[in-house]
Amino acid sequence: MSGHFQEFEDEYLETMYAFYENDPKSLVRTGDLASAMKVSPASATEMVQRLASKGFVDYIPYKGASLTVSGLAMGQQMKRRHRLAEVLLDKLPFFGNVHETACRLEHAIDDDLEVALTLLLDQPNIDPSGKQIPPAREELASKINQLASGMRPMSALPDNSEGDIRMMVLSESALTSLNNLGVKIGTRVKKQNGRWQTSDGTYLELSESIAEKILIRC
């Protein structure tokens, strides 16, 4: 139950951050927050008071609430992970509700997975709807920049260049097919005349969707 309640708190902070994106200086009325969260005003007020007791929001009764520095950081992080999840789902053969699924996925994304997704998705700045993806917090941004040096999706590898495979986020069957061709983490590949091949000269007939999910360090 504690994990579920933590997720509920995170949803409130993320929703508060959405209000902040629209108007950073205005207080969020509990009635508006309740409507956005699809809960009763009493429930929204109770949660805002709880978040205030934890230092995540400043609450003025009968006027509204605003995010504190720590609340803003948490709300921004959750919104970033939600939008990264939407970018990921948009690249997959996924036919469900992207927004609702991203709402569930965002709570499973920890720091390490956020870094991995950011690199895999080639550090996206906007989500599929065109909304800005908030920046990673400072320590994660530093790690991303360090790891991203010379790294890009295989699909973005320029012609007549080469690099080593560092990450593959593929289905088990796709990984097995590549392994049968001798392709694995550390394999050196190059792109020549629009075609990929391994260092031993084996040509790889890969779809663009597969190549997007393989990260290369040049």
JSON list of C-alpha atoms in Angstrom, two decimals:
[
{"chain": "A", "resi": 1, "resn": "MET", "atom": "CA", "xyz": [0.00, 0.00, 0.00]},
{"chain": "A", "resi": 2, "resn": "SER", "atom": "CA", "xyz": [2.87, 2.39, 0.78]},
{"chain": "A", "resi": 3, "resn": "GLY", "atom": "CA", "xyz": [4.25, 1.97, -2.74]},
{"chain": "A", "resi": 4, "resn": "HIS", "atom": "CA", "xyz": [0.84, 2.61, -4.25]},
{"chain": "A", "resi": 5, "resn": "PHE", "atom": "CA", "xyz": [0.35, 5.70, -2.08]},
{"chain": "A", "resi": 6, "resn": "GLN", "atom": "CA", "xyz": [3.78, 6.99, -3.10]},
{"chain": "A", "resi": 7, "resn": "GLU", "atom": "CA", "xyz": [2.73, 6.68, -6.73]},
{"chain": "A", "resi": 8, "resn": "PHE", "atom": "CA", "xyz": [-0.45, 8.64, -5.92]},
{"chain": "A", "resi": 9, "resn": "GLU", "atom": "CA", "xyz": [1.63, 11.42, -4.34]},
{"chain": "A", "resi": 10, "resn": "ASP", "atom": "CA", "xyz": [3.90, 11.46, -7.39]},
{"chain": "A", "resi": 11, "resn": "GLU", "atom": "CA", "xyz": [0.84, 11.80, -9.65]},
{"chain": "A", "resi": 12, "resn": "TYR", "atom": "CA", "xyz": [-0.26, 14.87, -7.70]},
{"chain": "A", "resi": 13, "resn": "LEU", "atom": "CA", "xyz": [3.19, 16.44, -7.94]},
{"chain": "A", "resi": 14, "resn": "GLU", "atom": "CA", "xyz": [3.32, 15.69, -11.66]},
{"chain": "A", "resi": 15, "resn": "THR", "atom": "CA", "xyz": [-0.09, 17.28, -12.13]},
{"chain": "A", "resi": 16, "resn": "MET", "atom": "CA", "xyz": [0.99, 20.28, -10.09]},
{"chain": "A", "resi": 17, "resn": "TYR", "atom": "CA", "xyz": [4.01, 20.55, -12.38]},
{"chain": "A", "resi": 18, "resn": "ALA", "atom": "CA", "xyz": [1.70, 20.60, -15.42]},
{"chain": "A", "resi": 19, "resn": "PHE", "atom": "CA", "xyz": [-0.08, 23.63, -13.88]},
{"chain": "A", "resi": 20, "resn": "TYR", "atom": "CA", "xyz": [3.35, 25.17, -13.22]},
{"chain": "A", "resi": 21, "resn": "GLU", "atom": "CA", "xyz": [4.30, 24.72, -16.89]},
{"chain": "A", "resi": 22, "resn": "ASN", "atom": "CA", "xyz": [1.24, 26.71, -17.92]},
{"chain": "A", "resi": 23, "resn": "ASP", "atom": "CA", "xyz": [1.68, 29.46, -15.33]},
{"chain": "A", "resi": 24, "resn": "PRO", "atom": "CA", "xyz": [4.69, 29.30, -12.98]},
{"chain": "A", "resi": 25, "resn": "LYS", "atom": "CA", "xyz": [3.50, 32.14, -10.76]},
{"chain": "A", "resi": 26, "resn": "SER", "atom": "CA", "xyz": [-0.12, 31.20, -10.05]},
{"chain": "A", "resi": 27, "resn": "LEU", "atom": "CA", "xyz": [-1.42, 29.17, -7.14]},
{"chain": "A", "resi": 28, "resn": "VAL", "atom": "CA", "xyz": [-3.21, 25.94, -8.06]},
{"chain": "A", "resi": 29, "resn": "ARG", "atom": "CA", "xyz": [-6.72, 25.89, -6.61]},
{"chain": "A", "resi": 30, "resn": "THR", "atom": "CA", "xyz": [-7.64, 22.57, -5.03]},
{"chain": "A", "resi": 31, "resn": "GLY", "atom": "CA", "xyz": [-10.83, 22.48, -7.10]},
{"chain": "A", "resi": 32, "resn": "ASP", "atom": "CA", "xyz": [-8.81, 22.69, -10.32]},
{"chain": "A", "resi": 33, "resn": "LEU", "atom": "CA", "xyz": [-6.39, 20.08, -9.02]},
{"chain": "A", "resi": 34, "resn": "ALA", "atom": "CA", "xyz": [-9.31, 17.81, -8.08]},
{"chain": "A", "resi": 35, "resn": "SER", "atom": "CA", "xyz": [-10.73, 18.12, -11.60]},
{"chain": "A", "resi": 36, "resn": "ALA", "atom": "CA", "xyz": [-7.37, 17.31, -13.17]},
{"chain": "A", "resi": 37, "resn": "MET", "atom": "CA", "xyz": [-6.91, 14.30, -10.89]},
{"chain": "A", "resi": 38, "resn": "LYS", "atom": "CA", "xyz": [-10.57, 13.24, -11.22]},
{"chain": "A", "resi": 39, "resn": "VAL", "atom": "CA", "xyz": [-11.06, 13.11, -7.45]},
{"chain": "A", "resi": 40, "resn": "SER", "atom": "CA", "xyz": [-13.28, 15.00, -5.01]},
{"chain": "A", "resi": 41, "resn": "PRO", "atom": "CA", "xyz": [-12.17, 18.46, -3.80]},
{"chain": "A", "resi": 42, "resn": "ALA", "atom": "CA", "xyz": [-11.96, 17.03, -0.27]},
{"chain": "A", "resi": 43, "resn": "SER", "atom": "CA", "xyz": [-9.54, 14.32, -1.42]},
{"chain": "A", "resi": 44, "resn": "ALA", "atom": "CA", "xyz": [-7.41, 16.87, -3.27]},
{"chain": "A", "resi": 45, "resn": "THR", "atom": "CA", "xyz": [-7.29, 19.13, -0.22]},
{"chain": "A", "resi": 46, "resn": "GLU", "atom": "CA", "xyz": [-6.28, 16.22, 2.01]},
{"chain": "A", "resi": 47, "resn": "MET", "atom": "CA", "xyz": [-3.44, 15.26, -0.34]},
{"chain": "A", "resi": 48, "resn": "VAL", "atom": "CA", "xyz": [-2.23, 18.85, -0.72]},
{"chain": "A", "resi": 49, "resn": "GLN", "atom": "CA", "xyz": [-2.07, 19.13, 3.08]},
{"chain": "A", "resi": 50, "resn": "ARG", "atom": "CA", "xyz": [-0.13, 15.85, 3.20]},
{"chain": "A", "resi": 51, "resn": "LEU", "atom": "CA", "xyz": [2.32, 17.05, 0.56]},
{"chain": "A", "resi": 52, "resn": "ALA", "atom": "CA", "xyz": [2.68, 20.35, 2.41]},
{"chain": "A", "resi": 53, "resn": "SER", "atom": "CA", "xyz": [3.58, 18.47, 5.61]},
{"chain": "A", "resi": 54, "resn": "LYS", "atom": "CA", "xyz": [6.36, 16.75, 3.64]},
{"chain": "A", "resi": 55, "resn": "GLY", "atom": "CA", "xyz": [7.68, 20.01, 2.26]},
{"chain": "A", "resi": 56, "resn": "PHE", "atom": "CA", "xyz": [6.65, 19.43, -1.36]},
{"chain": "A", "resi": 57, "resn": "VAL", "atom": "CA", "xyz": [4.07, 22.23, -1.61]},
{"chain": "A", "resi": 58, "resn": "ASP", "atom": "CA", "xyz": [3.23, 25.53, 0.02]},
{"chain": "A", "resi": 59, "resn": "TYR", "atom": "CA", "xyz": [-0.48, 25.59, 0.81]},
{"chain": "A", "resi": 60, "resn": "ILE", "atom": "CA", "xyz": [-2.64, 28.62, 1.60]},
{"chain": "A", "resi": 61, "resn": "PRO", "atom": "CA", "xyz": [-6.14, 27.53, 2.73]},
{"chain": "A", "resi": 62, "resn": "TYR", "atom": "CA", "xyz": [-8.96, 28.75, 0.49]},
{"chain": "A", "resi": 63, "resn": "LYS", "atom": "CA", "xyz": [-6.43, 30.16, -2.01]},
{"chain": "A", "resi": 64, "resn": "GLY", "atom": "CA", "xyz": [-4.39, 27.30, -3.38]},
{"chain": "A", "resi": 65, "resn": "ALA", "atom": "CA", "xyz": [-0.98, 25.65, -3.45]},
{"chain": "A", "resi": 66, "resn": "SER", "atom": "CA", "xyz": [2.35, 25.95, -5.22]},
{"chain": "A", "resi": 67, "resn": "LEU", "atom": "CA", "xyz": [5.33, 23.63, -5.52]},
{"chain": "A", "resi": 68, "resn": "THR", "atom": "CA", "xyz": [8.34, 24.13, -3.27]},
{"chain": "A", "resi": 69, "resn": "VAL", "atom": "CA", "xyz": [11.84, 23.65, -4.66]},
{"chain": "A", "resi": 70, "resn": "SER", "atom": "CA", "xyz": [11.79, 19.95, -3.75]},
{"chain": "A", "resi": 71, "resn": "GLY", "atom": "CA", "xyz": [8.23, 19.53, -5.03]},
{"chain": "A", "resi": 72, "resn": "LEU", "atom": "CA", "xyz": [9.13, 21.20, -8.30]},
{"chain": "A", "resi": 73, "resn": "ALA", "atom": "CA", "xyz": [12.12, 18.87, -8.74]},
{"chain": "A", "resi": 74, "resn": "MET", "atom": "CA", "xyz": [9.99, 15.79, -8.09]},
{"chain": "A", "resi": 75, "resn": "GLY", "atom": "CA", "xyz": [7.14, 16.94, -10.32]},
{"chain": "A", "resi": 76, "resn": "GLN", "atom": "CA", "xyz": [9.56, 17.77, -13.12]},
{"chain": "A", "resi": 77, "resn": "GLN", "atom": "CA", "xyz": [11.22, 14.37, -12.81]},
{"chain": "A", "resi": 78, "resn": "MET", "atom": "CA", "xyz": [7.91, 12.53, -13.03]},
{"chain": "A", "resi": 79, "resn": "LYS", "atom": "CA", "xyz": [6.78, 14.59, -16.01]},
{"chain": "A", "resi": 80, "resn": "ARG", "atom": "CA", "xyz": [10.11, 13.93, -17.75]},
{"chain": "A", "resi": 81, "resn": "ARG", "atom": "CA", "xyz": [9.79, 10.18, -17.19]},
{"chain": "A", "resi": 82, "resn": "HIS", "atom": "CA", "xyz": [6.19, 10.19, -18.39]},
{"chain": "A", "resi": 83, "resn": "ARG", "atom": "CA", "xyz": [7.10, 11.95, -21.62]},
{"chain": "A", "resi": 84, "resn": "LEU", "atom": "CA", "xyz": [10.14, 9.72, -22.18]},
{"chain": "A", "resi": 85, "resn": "ALA", "atom": "CA", "xyz": [7.80, 6.74, -21.81]},
{"chain": "A", "resi": 86, "resn": "GLU", "atom": "CA", "xyz": [5.49, 8.25, -24.43]},
{"chain": "A", "resi": 87, "resn": "VAL", "atom": "CA", "xyz": [8.41, 8.68, -26.85]},
{"chain": "A", "resi": 88, "resn": "LEU", "atom": "CA", "xyz": [9.38, 5.05, -26.27]},
{"chain": "A", "resi": 89, "resn": "LEU", "atom": "CA", "xyz": [5.84, 3.76, -26.81]},
{"chain": "A", "resi": 90, "resn": "ASP", "atom": "CA", "xyz": [5.56, 5.87, -29.97]},
{"chain": "A", "resi": 91, "resn": "LYS", "atom": "CA", "xyz": [8.57, 4.06, -31.42]},
{"chain": "A", "resi": 92, "resn": "LEU", "atom": "CA", "xyz": [7.25, 0.60, -30.56]},
{"chain": "A", "resi": 93, "resn": "PRO", "atom": "CA", "xyz": [4.55, -1.35, -32.38]},
{"chain": "A", "resi": 94, "resn": "PHE", "atom": "CA", "xyz": [2.22, -0.37, -29.53]},
{"chain": "A", "resi": 95, "resn": "PHE", "atom": "CA", "xyz": [-1.51, 0.03, -30.19]},
{"chain": "A", "resi": 96, "resn": "GLY", "atom": "CA", "xyz": [-2.84, 0.75, -26.70]},
{"chain": "A", "resi": 97, "resn": "ASN", "atom": "CA", "xyz": [-3.51, 4.03, -24.93]},
{"chain": "A", "resi": 98, "resn": "VAL", "atom": "CA", "xyz": [-0.11, 5.76, -24.92]},
{"chain": "A", "resi": 99, "resn": "HIS", "atom": "CA", "xyz": [-0.91, 8.29, -22.21]},
{"chain": "A", "resi": 100, "resn": "GLU", "atom": "CA", "xyz": [-2.43, 5.82, -19.74]},
{"chain": "A", "resi": 101, "resn": "THR", "atom": "CA", "xyz": [0.36, 3.30, -20.30]},
{"chain": "A", "resi": 102, "resn": "ALA", "atom": "CA", "xyz": [3.01, 6.00, -19.85]},
{"chain": "A", "resi": 103, "resn": "CYS", "atom": "CA", "xyz": [1.30, 6.92, -16.55]},
{"chain": "A", "resi": 104, "resn": "ARG", "atom": "CA", "xyz": [1.98, 3.38, -15.35]},
{"chain": "A", "resi": 105, "resn": "LEU", "atom": "CA", "xyz": [5.47, 3.10, -16.80]},
{"chain": "A", "resi": 106, "resn": "GLU", "atom": "CA", "xyz": [6.77, 6.36, -15.33]},
{"chain": "A", "resi": 107, "resn": "HIS", "atom": "CA", "xyz": [6.64, 4.89, -11.82]},
{"chain": "A", "resi": 108, "resn": "ALA", "atom": "CA", "xyz": [8.87, 1.98, -12.87]},
{"chain": "A", "resi": 109, "resn": "ILE", "atom": "CA", "xyz": [11.58, 4.25, -14.30]},
{"chain": "A", "resi": 110, "resn": "ASP", "atom": "CA", "xyz": [14.46, 4.74, -11.87]},
{"chain": "A", "resi": 111, "resn": "ASP", "atom": "CA", "xyz": [17.60, 6.82, -12.39]},
{"chain": "A", "resi": 112, "resn": "ASP", "atom": "CA", "xyz": [19.49, 4.13, -14.32]},
{"chain": "A", "resi": 113, "resn": "LEU", "atom": "CA", "xyz": [16.56, 3.42, -16.62]},
{"chain": "A", "resi": 114, "resn": "GLU", "atom": "CA", "xyz": [16.01, 7.14, -17.21]},
{"chain": "A", "resi": 115, "resn": "VAL", "atom": "CA", "xyz": [19.62, 7.44, -18.36]},
{"chain": "A", "resi": 116, "resn": "ALA", "atom": "CA", "xyz": [19.31, 4.36, -20.58]},
{"chain": "A", "resi": 117, "resn": "LEU", "atom": "CA", "xyz": [16.04, 5.54, -22.15]},
{"chain": "A", "resi": 118, "resn": "THR", "atom": "CA", "xyz": [17.45, 9.00, -22.77]},
{"chain": "A", "resi": 119, "resn": "LEU", "atom": "CA", "xyz": [20.42, 7.52, -24.63]},
{"chain": "A", "resi": 120, "resn": "LEU", "atom": "CA", "xyz": [18.34, 4.95, -26.49]},
{"chain": "A", "resi": 121, "resn": "LEU", "atom": "CA", "xyz": [15.88, 7.60, -27.68]},
{"chain": "A", "resi": 122, "resn": "ASP", "atom": "CA", "xyz": [18.75, 9.91, -28.74]},
{"chain": "A", "resi": 123, "resn": "GLN", "atom": "CA", "xyz": [18.07, 12.52, -26.05]},
{"chain": "A", "resi": 124, "resn": "PRO", "atom": "CA", "xyz": [14.64, 13.70, -27.24]},
{"chain": "A", "resi": 125, "resn": "ASN", "atom": "CA", "xyz": [13.48, 17.22, -26.42]},
{"chain": "A", "resi": 126, "resn": "ILE", "atom": "CA", "xyz": [9.78, 16.84, -27.23]},
{"chain": "A", "resi": 127, "resn": "ASP", "atom": "CA", "xyz": [7.18, 14.10, -26.77]},
{"chain": "A", "resi": 128, "resn": "PRO", "atom": "CA", "xyz": [4.93, 12.75, -29.57]},
{"chain": "A", "resi": 129, "resn": "SER", "atom": "CA", "xyz": [2.36, 15.51, -28.92]},
{"chain": "A", "resi": 130, "resn": "GLY", "atom": "CA", "xyz": [5.00, 18.23, -29.28]},
{"chain": "A", "resi": 131, "resn": "LYS", "atom": "CA", "xyz": [5.28, 19.03, -25.58]},
{"chain": "A", "resi": 132, "resn": "GLN", "atom": "CA", "xyz": [8.70, 19.90, -24.17]},
{"chain": "A", "resi": 133, "resn": "ILE", "atom": "CA", "xyz": [10.41, 17.12, -22.21]},
{"chain": "A", "resi": 134, "resn": "PRO", "atom": "CA", "xyz": [11.78, 18.64, -18.97]},
{"chain": "A", "resi": 135, "resn": "PRO", "atom": "CA", "xyz": [15.54, 18.35, -18.48]},
{"chain": "A", "resi": 136, "resn": "ALA", "atom": "CA", "xyz": [17.08, 15.65, -16.32]},
{"chain": "A", "resi": 137, "resn": "ARG", "atom": "CA", "xyz": [18.21, 16.70, -12.89]},
{"chain": "A", "resi": 138, "resn": "GLU", "atom": "CA", "xyz": [21.81, 17.87, -12.71]},
{"chain": "A", "resi": 139, "resn": "GLU", "atom": "CA", "xyz": [23.55, 14.66, -11.64]},
{"chain": "A", "resi": 140, "resn": "LEU", "atom": "CA", "xyz": [21.71, 12.57, -14.23]},
{"chain": "A", "resi": 141, "resn": "ALA", "atom": "CA", "xyz": [22.31, 15.16, -16.95]},
{"chain": "A", "resi": 142, "resn": "SER", "atom": "CA", "xyz": [26.04, 14.96, -16.24]},
{"chain": "A", "resi": 143, "resn": "LYS", "atom": "CA", "xyz": [25.98, 11.17, -16.52]},
{"chain": "A", "resi": 144, "resn": "ILE", "atom": "CA", "xyz": [23.94, 11.30, -19.73]},
{"chain": "A", "resi": 145, "resn": "ASN", "atom": "CA", "xyz": [26.34, 13.78, -21.32]},
{"chain": "A", "resi": 146, "resn": "GLN", "atom": "CA", "xyz": [29.32, 11.65, -20.34]},
{"chain": "A", "resi": 147, "resn": "LEU", "atom": "CA", "xyz": [27.83, 8.43, -21.71]},
{"chain": "A", "resi": 148, "resn": "ALA", "atom": "CA", "xyz": [26.40, 10.11, -24.81]},
{"chain": "A", "resi": 149, "resn": "SER", "atom": "CA", "xyz": [29.79, 11.28, -25.97]},
{"chain": "A", "resi": 150, "resn": "GLY", "atom": "CA", "xyz": [30.13, 9.71, -29.41]},
{"chain": "A", "resi": 151, "resn": "MET", "atom": "CA", "xyz": [27.02, 7.54, -28.90]},
{"chain": "A", "resi": 152, "resn": "ARG", "atom": "CA", "xyz": [24.02, 7.49, -31.22]},
{"chain": "A", "resi": 153, "resn": "PRO", "atom": "CA", "xyz": [21.35, 5.11, -32.53]},
{"chain": "A", "resi": 154, "resn": "MET", "atom": "CA", "xyz": [22.61, 2.84, -35.28]},
{"chain": "A", "resi": 155, "resn": "SER", "atom": "CA", "xyz": [19.96, 4.35, -37.57]},
{"chain": "A", "resi": 156, "resn": "ALA", "atom": "CA", "xyz": [21.71, 7.74, -37.23]},
{"chain": "A", "resi": 157, "resn": "LEU", "atom": "CA", "xyz": [25.17, 6.43, -38.09]},
{"chain": "A", "resi": 158, "resn": "PRO", "atom": "CA", "xyz": [26.51, 8.54, -41.00]},
{"chain": "A", "resi": 159, "resn": "ASP", "atom": "CA", "xyz": [27.57, 6.82, -44.18]},
{"chain": "A", "resi": 160, "resn": "ASN", "atom": "CA", "xyz": [31.22, 5.71, -44.31]},
{"chain": "A", "resi": 161, "resn": "SER", "atom": "CA", "xyz": [31.53, 5.65, -40.51]},
{"chain": "A", "resi": 162, "resn": "GLU", "atom": "CA", "xyz": [31.72, 2.91, -37.90]},
{"chain": "A", "resi": 163, "resn": "GLY", "atom": "CA", "xyz": [31.36, 2.21, -34.21]},
{"chain": "A", "resi": 164, "resn": "ASP", "atom": "CA", "xyz": [30.89, -0.41, -31.50]},
{"chain": "A", "resi": 165, "resn": "ILE", "atom": "CA", "xyz": [27.48, -1.67, -30.39]},
{"chain": "A", "resi": 166, "resn": "ARG", "atom": "CA", "xyz": [26.90, -0.63, -26.77]},
{"chain": "A", "resi": 167, "resn": "MET", "atom": "CA", "xyz": [23.19, -1.30, -26.20]},
{"chain": "A", "resi": 168, "resn": "MET", "atom": "CA", "xyz": [20.40, -3.30, -27.85]},
{"chain": "A", "resi": 169, "resn": "VAL", "atom": "CA", "xyz": [16.80, -2.93, -26.66]},
{"chain": "A", "resi": 170, "resn": "LEU", "atom": "CA", "xyz": [15.15, -5.59, -28.79]},
{"chain": "A", "resi": 171, "resn": "SER", "atom": "CA", "xyz": [12.80, -8.54, -28.52]},
{"chain": "A", "resi": 172, "resn": "GLU", "atom": "CA", "xyz": [14.23, -11.93, -27.67]},
{"chain": "A", "resi": 173, "resn": "SER", "atom": "CA", "xyz": [13.68, -13.16, -31.23]},
{"chain": "A", "resi": 174, "resn": "ALA", "atom": "CA", "xyz": [15.45, -10.13, -32.73]},
{"chain": "A", "resi": 175, "resn": "LEU", "atom": "CA", "xyz": [18.38, -10.55, -30.34]},
{"chain": "A", "resi": 176, "resn": "THR", "atom": "CA", "xyz": [18.61, -14.25, -31.23]},
{"chain": "A", "resi": 177, "resn": "SER", "atom": "CA", "xyz": [18.63, -13.45, -34.95]},
{"chain": "A", "resi": 178, "resn": "LEU", "atom": "CA", "xyz": [21.42, -10.91, -34.48]},
{"chain": "A", "resi": 179, "resn": "ASN", "atom": "CA", "xyz": [23.39, -13.26, -32.23]},
{"chain": "A", "resi": 180, "resn": "ASN", "atom": "CA", "xyz": [23.20, -15.91, -34.96]},
{"chain": "A", "resi": 181, "resn": "LEU", "atom": "CA", "xyz": [24.92, -13.39, -37.23]},
{"chain": "A", "resi": 182, "resn": "GLY", "atom": "CA", "xyz": [27.61, -12.82, -34.62]},
{"chain": "A", "resi": 183, "resn": "VAL", "atom": "CA", "xyz": [26.20, -9.45, -33.59]},
{"chain": "A", "resi": 184, "resn": "LYS", "atom": "CA", "xyz": [26.34, -8.67, -29.86]},
{"chain": "A", "resi": 185, "resn": "ILE", "atom": "CA", "xyz": [27.45, -5.97, -27.43]},
{"chain": "A", "resi": 186, "resn": "GLY", "atom": "CA", "xyz": [30.95, -4.92, -28.50]},
{"chain": "A", "resi": 187, "resn": "THR", "atom": "CA", "xyz": [30.56, -5.92, -32.16]},
{"chain": "A", "resi": 188, "resn": "ARG", "atom": "CA", "xyz": [32.03, -3.30, -34.47]},
{"chain": "A", "resi": 189, "resn": "VAL", "atom": "CA", "xyz": [29.80, -2.27, -37.36]},
{"chain": "A", "resi": 190, "resn": "LYS", "atom": "CA", "xyz": [30.13, 0.22, -40.16]},
{"chain": "A", "resi": 191, "resn": "LYS", "atom": "CA", "xyz": [27.83, 1.86, -42.65]},
{"chain": "A", "resi": 192, "resn": "GLN", "atom": "CA", "xyz": [28.99, 1.97, -46.22]},
{"chain": "A", "resi": 193, "resn": "ASN", "atom": "CA", "xyz": [26.96, 3.02, -49.24]},
{"chain": "A", "resi": 194, "resn": "GLY", "atom": "CA", "xyz": [23.83, 2.99, -47.12]},
{"chain": "A", "resi": 195, "resn": "ARG", "atom": "CA", "xyz": [24.32, -0.59, -45.87]},
{"chain": "A", "resi": 196, "resn": "TRP", "atom": "CA", "xyz": [25.44, -1.88, -42.50]},
{"chain": "A", "resi": 197, "resn": "GLN", "atom": "CA", "xyz": [28.05, -4.57, -42.10]},
{"chain": "A", "resi": 198, "resn": "THR", "atom": "CA", "xyz": [30.16, -6.06, -39.33]},
{"chain": "A", "resi": 199, "resn": "SER", "atom": "CA", "xyz": [33.93, -5.79, -39.19]},
{"chain": "A", "resi": 200, "resn": "ASP", "atom": "CA", "xyz": [34.23, -9.27, -40.73]},
{"chain": "A", "resi": 201, "resn": "GLY", "atom": "CA", "xyz": [32.25, -8.13, -43.78]},
{"chain": "A", "resi": 202, "resn": "THR", "atom": "CA", "xyz": [28.87, -9.66, -42.90]},
{"chain": "A", "resi": 203, "resn": "TYR", "atom": "CA", "xyz": [26.06, -7.49, -44.28]},
{"chain": "A", "resi": 204, "resn": "LEU", "atom": "CA", "xyz": [23.17, -6.76, -41.92]},
{"chain": "A", "resi": 205, "resn": "GLU", "atom": "CA", "xyz": [19.74, -6.32, -43.44]},
{"chain": "A", "resi": 206, "resn": "LEU", "atom": "CA", "xyz": [18.06, -4.36, -40.65]},
{"chain": "A", "resi": 207, "resn": "SER", "atom": "CA", "xyz": [14.83, -2.40, -40.66]},
{"chain": "A", "resi": 208, "resn": "GLU", "atom": "CA", "xyz": [14.92, 1.23, -39.54]},
{"chain": "A", "resi": 209, "resn": "SER", "atom": "CA", "xyz": [12.87, 0.34, -36.45]},
{"chain": "A", "resi": 210, "resn": "ILE", "atom": "CA", "xyz": [15.47, -2.25, -35.39]},
{"chain": "A", "resi": 211, "resn": "ALA", "atom": "CA", "xyz": [18.40, 0.08, -36.10]},
{"chain": "A", "resi": 212, "resn": "GLU", "atom": "CA", "xyz": [16.79, 2.77, -33.90]},
{"chain": "A", "resi": 213, "resn": "LYS", "atom": "CA", "xyz": [16.98, 0.42, -30.90]},
{"chain": "A", "resi": 214, "resn": "ILE", "atom": "CA", "xyz": [20.70, -0.33, -31.24]},
{"chain": "A", "resi": 215, "resn": "LEU", "atom": "CA", "xyz": [23.10, 2.21, -29.74]},
{"chain": "A", "resi": 216, "resn": "ILE", "atom": "CA", "xyz": [26.52, 2.71, -31.30]},
{"chain": "A", "resi": 217, "resn": "ARG", "atom": "CA", "xyz": [29.58, 4.40, -29.80]},
{"chain": "A", "resi": 218, "resn": "CYS", "atom": "CA", "xyz": [31.61, 5.96, -32.60]}
]
